[in-house]
CSV table of C-alpha atoms in Angstrom, one decimal:
chain,number,residue,atom,x,y,z
A,1470,MET,CA,-19.7,15.4,-6.9
A,1471,ILE,CA,-19.0,14.6,-3.5
A,1472,ARG,CA,-19.3,17.5,-0.8
A,1473,VAL,CA,-17.0,18.1,1.8
A,1474,GLU,CA,-19.4,17.9,4.5
A,1475,ASP,CA,-20.6,14.3,3.1
A,1476,LEU,CA,-17.0,13.2,3.1
A,1477,LEU,CA,-15.7,14.4,6.5
A,1478,ARG,CA,-19.2,12.5,8.0
A,1479,ALA,CA,-17.8,8.8,6.1
A,1480,TYR,CA,-14.7,9.4,7.7
A,1481,ARG,CA,-16.0,9.8,11.5
A,1482,HIS,CA,-18.4,7.0,10.8
A,1483,GLY,CA,-15.2,4.7,9.5
A,1484,PHE,CA,-15.9,5.2,5.7
A,1485,PHE,CA,-13.2,6.2,3.0
A,1486,PRO,CA,-14.0,6.8,-0.6
A,1487,MET,CA,-12.4,5.0,-3.4
A,1488,ALA,CA,-13.0,4.9,-7.3
A,1489,GLU,CA,-13.4,1.8,-9.4
A,1490,SER,CA,-10.7,3.7,-12.0
A,1491,ARG,CA,-9.8,7.1,-12.4
A,1492,GLU,CA,-13.1,8.0,-14.4
A,1493,GLY,CA,-15.4,5.9,-12.4
A,1494,GLU,CA,-17.7,5.6,-9.5
A,1495,VAL,CA,-17.1,6.4,-6.6
A,1496,ARG,CA,-17.8,3.8,-3.4
A,1497,TRP,CA,-17.7,4.4,0.2
A,1498,CYS,CA,-15.0,1.4,1.9
A,1499,GLN,CA,-15.4,0.3,5.2
A,1500,PRO,CA,-13.5,-2.8,6.0
A,1501,TYR,CA,-13.9,-5.5,8.6
A,1502,ARG,CA,-10.2,-5.5,9.2
A,1503,ARG,CA,-8.6,-2.0,9.5
A,1504,ALA,CA,-4.8,-1.4,8.9
A,1505,VAL,CA,-3.1,1.0,11.4
A,1506,VAL,CA,0.6,2.3,12.2
A,1507,PRO,CA,0.8,2.2,16.1
A,1508,LEU,CA,1.8,5.9,16.8
A,1509,ASP,CA,3.5,5.0,20.2
A,1510,GLY,CA,5.4,2.0,19.3
A,1511,TRP,CA,6.6,2.6,15.9
A,1512,ARG,CA,10.3,2.1,15.1
A,1513,PRO,CA,11.9,2.9,11.4
A,1514,SER,CA,13.8,0.2,9.6
A,1515,ARG,CA,17.4,-0.2,10.1
A,1516,SER,CA,17.8,0.8,6.6
A,1517,LEU,CA,15.4,3.9,6.7
A,1518,ARG,CA,17.2,5.1,9.8
A,1519,ARG,CA,20.2,5.0,8.0
A,1520,ILE,CA,18.6,7.1,4.8
A,1521,LEU,CA,17.2,9.7,7.5
A,1522,ARG,CA,20.5,10.2,9.4
A,1523,GLU,CA,22.2,10.8,6.0
A,1524,GLY,CA,19.7,13.4,5.0
A,1525,ARG,CA,19.0,12.1,1.5
A,1526,PHE,CA,15.6,14.0,1.6
A,1527,THR,CA,14.2,17.3,2.9
A,1528,ILE,CA,10.7,17.1,4.1
A,1529,THR,CA,8.2,19.7,3.9
A,1530,ALA,CA,4.5,19.9,4.8
A,1531,ASP,CA,2.1,21.0,3.1
A,1532,THR,CA,4.0,22.9,0.3
A,1533,SER,CA,2.6,21.1,-2.5
A,1534,PHE,CA,-0.3,19.2,-2.2
A,1535,GLU,CA,-1.7,19.2,-5.4
A,1536,GLU,CA,1.3,18.1,-7.2
A,1537,VAL,CA,1.5,15.5,-4.4
A,1538,ILE,CA,-2.3,14.2,-4.6
A,1539,ARG,CA,-1.8,14.1,-8.7
A,1540,SER,CA,1.2,12.0,-8.2
A,1541,CYS,CA,-0.3,9.4,-6.0
A,1542,ALA,CA,-3.1,9.2,-8.5
A,1543,LEU,CA,-0.9,7.8,-11.2
A,1544,PRO,CA,-1.2,4.1,-12.0
A,1545,ARG,CA,1.3,2.2,-10.2
A,1546,GLU,CA,3.8,0.1,-11.9
A,1547,GLY,CA,2.2,-2.7,-13.4
A,1548,GLU,CA,-1.3,-1.3,-13.1
A,1549,GLU,CA,-3.1,0.6,-16.0
A,1550,ASP,CA,-5.4,2.6,-13.8
A,1551,THR,CA,-5.9,4.3,-10.5
A,1552,TRP,CA,-8.7,4.3,-7.5
A,1553,LEU,CA,-8.1,7.9,-7.3
A,1554,SER,CA,-10.8,9.3,-9.6
A,1555,GLU,CA,-10.9,13.5,-10.1
A,1556,GLU,CA,-13.7,13.5,-8.2
A,1557,ILE,CA,-11.7,12.6,-5.4
A,1558,ILE,CA,-9.0,15.0,-6.1
A,1559,GLU,CA,-11.4,17.9,-6.2
A,1560,VAL,CA,-13.0,17.2,-3.1
A,1561,PHE,CA,-9.3,16.6,-1.0
A,1562,LEU,CA,-8.1,19.9,-2.7
A,1563,ASN,CA,-11.0,21.7,-1.4
A,1564,LEU,CA,-10.0,19.9,2.3
A,1565,HIS,CA,-6.4,21.0,1.7
A,1566,ARG,CA,-7.4,24.7,1.2
A,1567,LEU,CA,-10.2,24.6,4.3
A,1568,GLY,CA,-7.1,23.2,6.5
A,1569,VAL,CA,-8.0,19.6,6.7
A,1570,ALA,CA,-6.0,17.6,4.3
A,1571,HIS,CA,-2.3,17.6,4.3
A,1572,SER,CA,0.6,16.6,2.3
A,1573,VAL,CA,4.3,15.6,3.3
A,1574,GLU,CA,6.7,15.8,0.3
A,1575,SER,CA,10.5,14.3,-0.1
A,1576,TRP,CA,12.7,16.5,-2.1
A,1577,HIS,CA,16.0,15.5,-3.3
A,1578,GLU,CA,17.9,18.4,-4.7
A,1579,GLY,CA,15.4,20.9,-5.3
A,1580,GLN,CA,12.9,18.1,-7.0
A,1581,LEU,CA,9.9,16.2,-5.7
A,1582,ALA,CA,10.8,12.6,-5.0
A,1583,GLY,CA,7.9,11.3,-3.1
A,1584,GLY,CA,5.4,12.3,-0.7
A,1585,LEU,CA,1.9,11.2,1.0
A,1586,TYR,CA,-1.3,12.8,1.8
A,1587,GLY,CA,-3.9,12.5,3.9
A,1588,LEU,CA,-6.9,13.6,6.5
A,1589,ALA,CA,-6.5,15.3,9.6
A,1590,MET,CA,-9.6,15.4,12.2
A,1591,GLY,CA,-9.4,15.6,16.1
A,1592,SER,CA,-5.8,13.1,17.0
A,1593,ALA,CA,-6.8,11.0,13.8
A,1594,PHE,CA,-4.9,11.4,10.5
A,1595,PHE,CA,-6.3,9.1,7.8
A,1596,GLY,CA,-3.1,8.4,5.6
A,1597,GLU,CA,-4.5,7.9,2.2
A,1598,SER,CA,-1.9,7.2,-0.4
A,1599,MET,CA,2.0,7.6,-1.0
A,1600,PHE,CA,4.1,7.9,-3.9
A,1601,SER,CA,8.0,7.9,-4.6
A,1602,ARG,CA,10.2,8.8,-7.8
A,1603,ARG,CA,13.1,7.9,-5.8
A,1604,PRO,CA,13.8,4.9,-3.6
A,1605,GLU,CA,12.6,5.2,-0.3
A,1606,ALA,CA,11.1,8.8,-0.6
A,1607,SER,CA,7.7,8.0,0.7
A,1608,LYS,CA,9.1,6.0,3.4
A,1609,ALA,CA,11.1,9.0,4.5
A,1610,ALA,CA,8.2,11.1,4.1
A,1611,PHE,CA,6.3,8.5,6.5
A,1612,ALA,CA,8.9,8.6,9.1
A,1613,TRP,CA,8.6,12.5,9.2
A,1614,LEU,CA,4.7,12.2,9.8
A,1615,VAL,CA,4.9,9.4,12.2
A,1616,GLY,CA,7.2,11.6,14.5
A,1617,HIS,CA,5.4,14.9,13.8
A,1618,LEU,CA,2.0,12.9,15.0
A,1619,ARG,CA,3.3,11.6,18.0
A,1620,HIS,CA,5.2,15.1,18.7
A,1621,GLN,CA,1.6,17.0,18.2
A,1622,GLY,CA,0.1,14.1,20.5
A,1623,TYR,CA,-2.1,12.1,17.6
A,1624,ARG,CA,-3.7,8.8,19.2
A,1625,LEU,CA,-4.7,7.3,15.6
A,1626,LEU,CA,-2.7,7.0,12.5
A,1627,ASP,CA,-5.3,4.7,10.1
A,1628,ALA,CA,-3.9,3.1,7.1
A,1629,GLN,CA,-7.2,1.8,6.0
A,1630,ILE,CA,-6.7,-1.6,4.1
A,1631,MET,CA,-3.6,-3.6,4.8
A,1632,ASN,CA,-0.9,-4.5,2.3
A,1633,PRO,CA,2.6,-5.6,2.1
A,1634,HIS,CA,4.1,-2.0,2.0
A,1635,LEU,CA,2.2,-0.9,4.8
A,1636,GLN,CA,3.3,-4.2,7.0
A,1637,LEU,CA,6.9,-3.5,6.2
A,1638,LEU,CA,6.4,0.3,7.5
A,1639,GLY,CA,4.7,-1.4,10.6
A,1640,ALA,CA,1.1,-1.2,10.2
A,1641,VAL,CA,-1.0,-4.0,11.9
A,1642,GLU,CA,-4.5,-4.8,11.4
A,1643,ILE,CA,-7.5,-4.7,13.9
A,1644,ASP,CA,-10.9,-5.5,13.7
A,1645,HIS,CA,-13.8,-2.8,12.7
A,1646,GLU,CA,-15.1,-2.8,16.2
A,1647,ALA,CA,-11.3,-1.8,17.9
A,1648,TYR,CA,-11.0,0.6,15.2
A,1649,MET,CA,-14.2,2.7,15.8
A,1650,LEU,CA,-13.5,2.9,19.6
A,1651,ARG,CA,-10.0,4.2,18.7
A,1652,LEU,CA,-11.7,6.5,16.2
A,1653,GLU,CA,-14.3,7.7,18.6
A,1654,GLU,CA,-11.7,8.6,21.0
A,1655,ALA,CA,-9.4,10.4,18.5
A,1656,LEU,CA,-12.0,12.4,17.1
A,1657,ALA,CA,-13.0,13.8,20.6
A,1658,GLU,CA,-9.4,15.8,20.7
A,1659,LYS,CA,-8.9,18.7,19.2
A,1660,ILE,CA,-5.3,18.5,17.7
A,1661,HIS,CA,-3.7,20.9,15.0
A,1662,PHE,CA,-1.8,19.2,12.0
A,1663,ILE,CA,0.8,22.1,11.9
């Protein structure tokens, strides 16, 4: 079982956990190229701005952490398994109880429509995963997260490994050395998520 202190130490050194499968062994990842979202220059797409303006979703934070992480752990369409094992879920549930892991939820007509979760340390937020049950729900949660992190004074939004979805959301890749410098600066500050 992953211990909370080991997981926090790993994040401080640029590592994050991924399991081979739902029941598989957990491995510690430290990619050479890291996906980050530039908080200072991020702007939502035109279509996302329209969705936010229309108020399609009600956004909350930390109201349904377990439902969010378990929804993120479901296999994506076209996939048979997930990288989010029960071992990872359990340690993040403990971190949420300690006030270190957080979720952002998108609600539509009183139902959880999408969301994301991650870990906050210093002025760094480590985005772990997101899910949608309705189109654009996770994007609305992400837009809220970026605005909230800016307002709170966060310096780093780590998106871990680049993929086409993150690229559409405005993530960029930086090399490991640049990431570690940003991480060190962010961890030196003390900012509360909520």
